[in-house]
Amino acid sequence: MRDAYHEELDGLSHELVEMTRLVRSAMARATTALLDADARLAEEVISGDKAVNKIEFEIEQTVFDLMARQQPVAGDLRTLITSLRMAADLERMGDLASHIAKTARRRHPESCIPPELHATVLEMGQVAERMVAKAGSVIASQDVAMGLELETDDDAMDRLHRKLFKVLLSPSWKHGVEKAVDITLAGRYFERFSDHAVHVAGDVVYLVTGQRPEEIVDEFN
């Protein structure tokens, strides 16, 4: 029975890695849909979010079942609690990719991203993808040093977010209020997506060390 129990614990990690794969794909397609005004691709992202939600539900059910049957303590309990937290963050990341896709769908057949912002938005999508991919690697490897890198990686997204607002607030902005609102919301979705990736990596750090990233970051500098 203990072997089966630990197989179920290991299974949580595999499901979380699968969630990172799904939300990475969703973000890649949502970014393309936003830039290319691709309604079909946007619909795929929106409908595909159900798969992410399903895995989160399955993780919750497994965690609650194991807590009821096994009454875990110490490291095993920490694994269950952090799995719940990571699943919630990843589910939210799927929602954020879906929000970007819905923005693309709402403005179809036009793109709400003007040409001068295409490169910035594309890079935001690429940074978001890289961060969730790294978060998946951190979950699989439980690499604390790599987990701590996500905080620094997020600086790139923050820089792009500021760059976006600089263009929106420029006196030369000529695309109207509606597009400005769409871009503001999309920028926030990208930024929050990356924040959740940082949270996921931080939970792995806590799982392995019992400390939050801010408590141990000096040890790795």
Coordinates of C-alpha atoms in Angstrom, one line a residue:
M1 CA 0.0 0.0 0.0
R2 CA 2.9 2.4 0.7
D3 CA 4.3 1.8 -2.7
A4 CA 0.9 2.7 -4.3
Y5 CA 0.8 5.8 -2.0
H6 CA 4.2 7.1 -3.2
E7 CA 3.3 6.3 -6.8
E8 CA 0.2 8.6 -6.4
L9 CA 2.5 11.3 -4.9
D10 CA 4.8 11.0 -7.9
G11 CA 1.8 11.1 -10.2
L12 CA 1.0 14.6 -8.9
S13 CA 4.3 15.9 -10.2
H14 CA 3.7 14.3 -13.6
E15 CA 0.2 15.9 -13.8
L16 CA 1.6 19.3 -12.8
V17 CA 4.3 19.1 -15.6
E18 CA 1.5 18.2 -18.0
M19 CA -0.4 21.3 -16.9
T20 CA 2.7 23.4 -17.7
R21 CA 2.9 21.9 -21.1
L22 CA -0.8 22.7 -21.8
V23 CA -0.6 26.3 -20.6
R24 CA 2.6 26.9 -22.5
S25 CA 0.9 25.7 -25.7
A26 CA -2.2 27.8 -24.9
M27 CA 0.0 30.9 -24.4
A28 CA 1.8 30.4 -27.7
R29 CA -1.4 30.0 -29.6
A30 CA -3.2 32.9 -27.8
T31 CA -0.3 35.2 -28.7
T32 CA -0.5 34.2 -32.3
A33 CA -4.2 34.6 -32.3
L34 CA -3.9 38.1 -30.8
L35 CA -1.2 39.3 -33.3
D36 CA -2.8 37.6 -36.4
A37 CA -6.5 38.1 -35.5
D38 CA -6.9 34.4 -35.9
A39 CA -10.4 33.6 -34.6
R40 CA -10.1 29.8 -35.2
L41 CA -6.9 29.7 -33.1
A42 CA -8.5 31.8 -30.4
E43 CA -11.4 29.4 -30.2
E44 CA -9.0 26.5 -29.8
V45 CA -7.3 28.1 -26.9
I46 CA -10.6 29.0 -25.2
S47 CA -12.1 25.5 -25.6
G48 CA -8.8 23.8 -24.7
D49 CA -8.8 25.4 -21.3
K50 CA -11.2 22.7 -20.2
A51 CA -8.3 20.2 -20.3
V52 CA -6.3 22.3 -17.8
N53 CA -9.3 22.6 -15.5
K54 CA -9.8 18.9 -15.6
I55 CA -6.3 18.1 -14.5
E56 CA -6.6 20.7 -11.7
F57 CA -9.7 19.0 -10.5
E58 CA -8.1 15.5 -10.7
I59 CA -5.1 16.8 -8.6
E60 CA -7.5 18.2 -6.0
Q61 CA -9.3 15.0 -5.8
T62 CA -6.1 13.0 -5.4
V63 CA -4.7 15.3 -2.7
F64 CA -7.9 15.3 -0.7
D65 CA -8.2 11.5 -1.0
L66 CA -4.5 11.0 0.1
M67 CA -4.9 13.3 3.0
A68 CA -8.0 11.4 4.2
R69 CA -6.6 7.9 3.7
Q70 CA -2.9 8.4 4.6
Q71 CA -2.9 11.3 7.1
P72 CA 0.5 12.4 5.7
V73 CA 3.0 14.4 7.8
A74 CA 6.3 16.3 7.2
G75 CA 7.6 16.1 3.6
D76 CA 4.6 14.2 2.2
L77 CA 2.1 16.8 3.6
R78 CA 4.2 19.6 2.1
T79 CA 4.1 17.8 -1.2
L80 CA 0.3 17.7 -1.1
I81 CA -0.2 21.3 0.0
T82 CA 2.3 22.6 -2.6
S83 CA 0.7 20.5 -5.3
L84 CA -2.6 22.2 -4.6
R85 CA -1.0 25.6 -4.8
M86 CA 0.8 24.9 -8.0
A87 CA -2.3 23.4 -9.6
A88 CA -4.2 26.6 -8.7
D89 CA -1.5 28.8 -10.2
L90 CA -1.3 26.8 -13.4
E91 CA -5.1 26.7 -13.8
R92 CA -5.1 30.5 -13.5
M93 CA -2.4 30.7 -16.2
G94 CA -4.7 28.7 -18.5
D95 CA -7.4 31.3 -17.7
L96 CA -5.1 34.1 -18.6
A97 CA -4.1 32.6 -21.9
S98 CA -7.8 32.2 -22.6
H99 CA -8.4 35.9 -21.8
I100 CA -5.8 36.8 -24.4
A101 CA -7.6 34.6 -26.9
K102 CA -10.9 36.1 -26.0
T103 CA -9.5 39.6 -26.7
A104 CA -8.4 38.3 -30.1
R105 CA -11.8 36.9 -30.8
R106 CA -13.6 40.0 -29.7
R107 CA -11.8 42.2 -32.2
H108 CA -11.8 39.8 -35.1
P109 CA -11.3 40.3 -38.1
E110 CA -9.1 43.2 -36.9
S111 CA -6.0 42.8 -34.8
C112 CA -6.1 44.9 -31.7
I113 CA -2.2 45.1 -31.8
P114 CA -0.9 47.9 -34.0
P115 CA 2.2 47.2 -36.1
E116 CA 4.5 49.3 -33.8
L117 CA 3.7 47.0 -30.8
H118 CA 3.8 43.6 -32.6
A119 CA 7.4 42.9 -31.7
T120 CA 6.9 43.8 -28.0
V121 CA 3.7 41.7 -27.7
L122 CA 5.4 38.8 -29.5
E123 CA 8.3 39.0 -27.1
M124 CA 6.0 39.1 -24.1
G125 CA 4.4 35.9 -25.3
Q126 CA 7.8 34.3 -25.8
V127 CA 9.0 35.3 -22.3
A128 CA 5.8 33.8 -20.9
E129 CA 6.4 30.6 -22.7
R130 CA 10.0 30.3 -21.6
M131 CA 9.0 30.9 -18.0
V132 CA 6.3 28.3 -17.8
A133 CA 8.6 25.8 -19.6
K134 CA 11.3 26.5 -16.9
A135 CA 8.7 26.1 -14.2
G136 CA 7.8 22.7 -15.6
S137 CA 11.5 21.7 -15.6
V138 CA 11.7 22.9 -12.0
I139 CA 8.8 20.8 -11.0
A140 CA 10.3 17.7 -12.7
S141 CA 13.8 18.2 -11.4
Q142 CA 13.1 19.9 -8.1
D143 CA 16.1 22.1 -8.9
V144 CA 16.2 24.8 -6.3
A145 CA 18.8 27.0 -8.0
M146 CA 16.7 26.9 -11.3
G147 CA 13.6 27.7 -9.3
L148 CA 15.2 30.8 -7.9
E149 CA 16.0 32.0 -11.4
L150 CA 12.4 32.6 -12.3
E151 CA 12.3 35.7 -10.1
T152 CA 15.0 37.2 -12.3
D153 CA 13.5 35.9 -15.5
D154 CA 10.3 37.8 -14.6
D155 CA 12.3 41.1 -14.8
A156 CA 12.2 40.7 -18.6
M157 CA 8.4 40.6 -18.6
D158 CA 8.2 43.7 -16.3
R159 CA 10.5 45.5 -18.6
L160 CA 8.3 44.7 -21.6
H161 CA 5.2 45.7 -19.7
R162 CA 6.7 49.1 -19.0
K163 CA 7.7 49.4 -22.7
L164 CA 4.1 48.7 -23.6
F165 CA 2.8 51.5 -21.4
K166 CA 5.3 53.9 -22.7
V167 CA 3.9 53.5 -26.2
L168 CA 0.3 53.7 -24.9
L169 CA 0.9 56.9 -23.0
S170 CA 2.9 58.6 -25.7
P171 CA 1.4 61.7 -27.2
S172 CA 1.9 60.1 -30.6
W173 CA -0.6 57.3 -29.8
K174 CA -3.2 57.4 -32.7
H175 CA -5.2 54.1 -32.3
G176 CA -7.9 55.3 -30.0
V177 CA -9.2 54.4 -26.6
E178 CA -10.6 51.0 -27.5
K179 CA -7.3 49.6 -28.7
A180 CA -5.5 51.1 -25.8
V181 CA -7.8 49.3 -23.3
D182 CA -7.4 46.0 -25.2
I183 CA -3.6 46.3 -25.1
T184 CA -3.6 47.4 -21.5
L185 CA -5.6 44.3 -20.5
A186 CA -3.5 42.0 -22.7
G187 CA -0.3 43.3 -21.2
R188 CA -1.7 42.7 -17.7
Y189 CA -2.6 39.1 -18.7
F190 CA 1.0 38.4 -19.9
E191 CA 2.4 40.0 -16.8
R192 CA 0.2 38.0 -14.4
F193 CA 0.9 34.8 -16.3
S194 CA 4.6 35.2 -15.6
D195 CA 3.9 36.1 -12.0
H196 CA 2.1 32.7 -11.6
A197 CA 5.1 30.9 -13.1
V198 CA 7.3 32.5 -10.4
H199 CA 4.8 31.4 -7.8
V200 CA 5.0 27.8 -9.1
A201 CA 8.8 27.7 -9.0
G202 CA 8.7 29.3 -5.5
D203 CA 6.4 26.5 -4.3
V204 CA 9.0 23.9 -5.6
V205 CA 11.7 25.7 -3.6
Y206 CA 9.5 25.6 -0.5
L207 CA 8.8 21.9 -1.2
V208 CA 12.4 21.0 -1.3
T209 CA 13.8 23.3 1.4
G210 CA 11.0 24.1 3.7
Q211 CA 11.8 27.8 3.1
R212 CA 10.3 30.5 0.9
P213 CA 12.6 31.8 -2.0
E214 CA 13.1 35.2 -0.3
E215 CA 14.5 33.4 2.8
I216 CA 17.2 31.5 1.0
V217 CA 18.0 33.5 -2.1
D218 CA 21.2 34.9 -0.6
E219 CA 22.6 31.4 -0.3
F220 CA 22.6 31.0 -4.1
N221 CA 24.1 34.4 -4.9

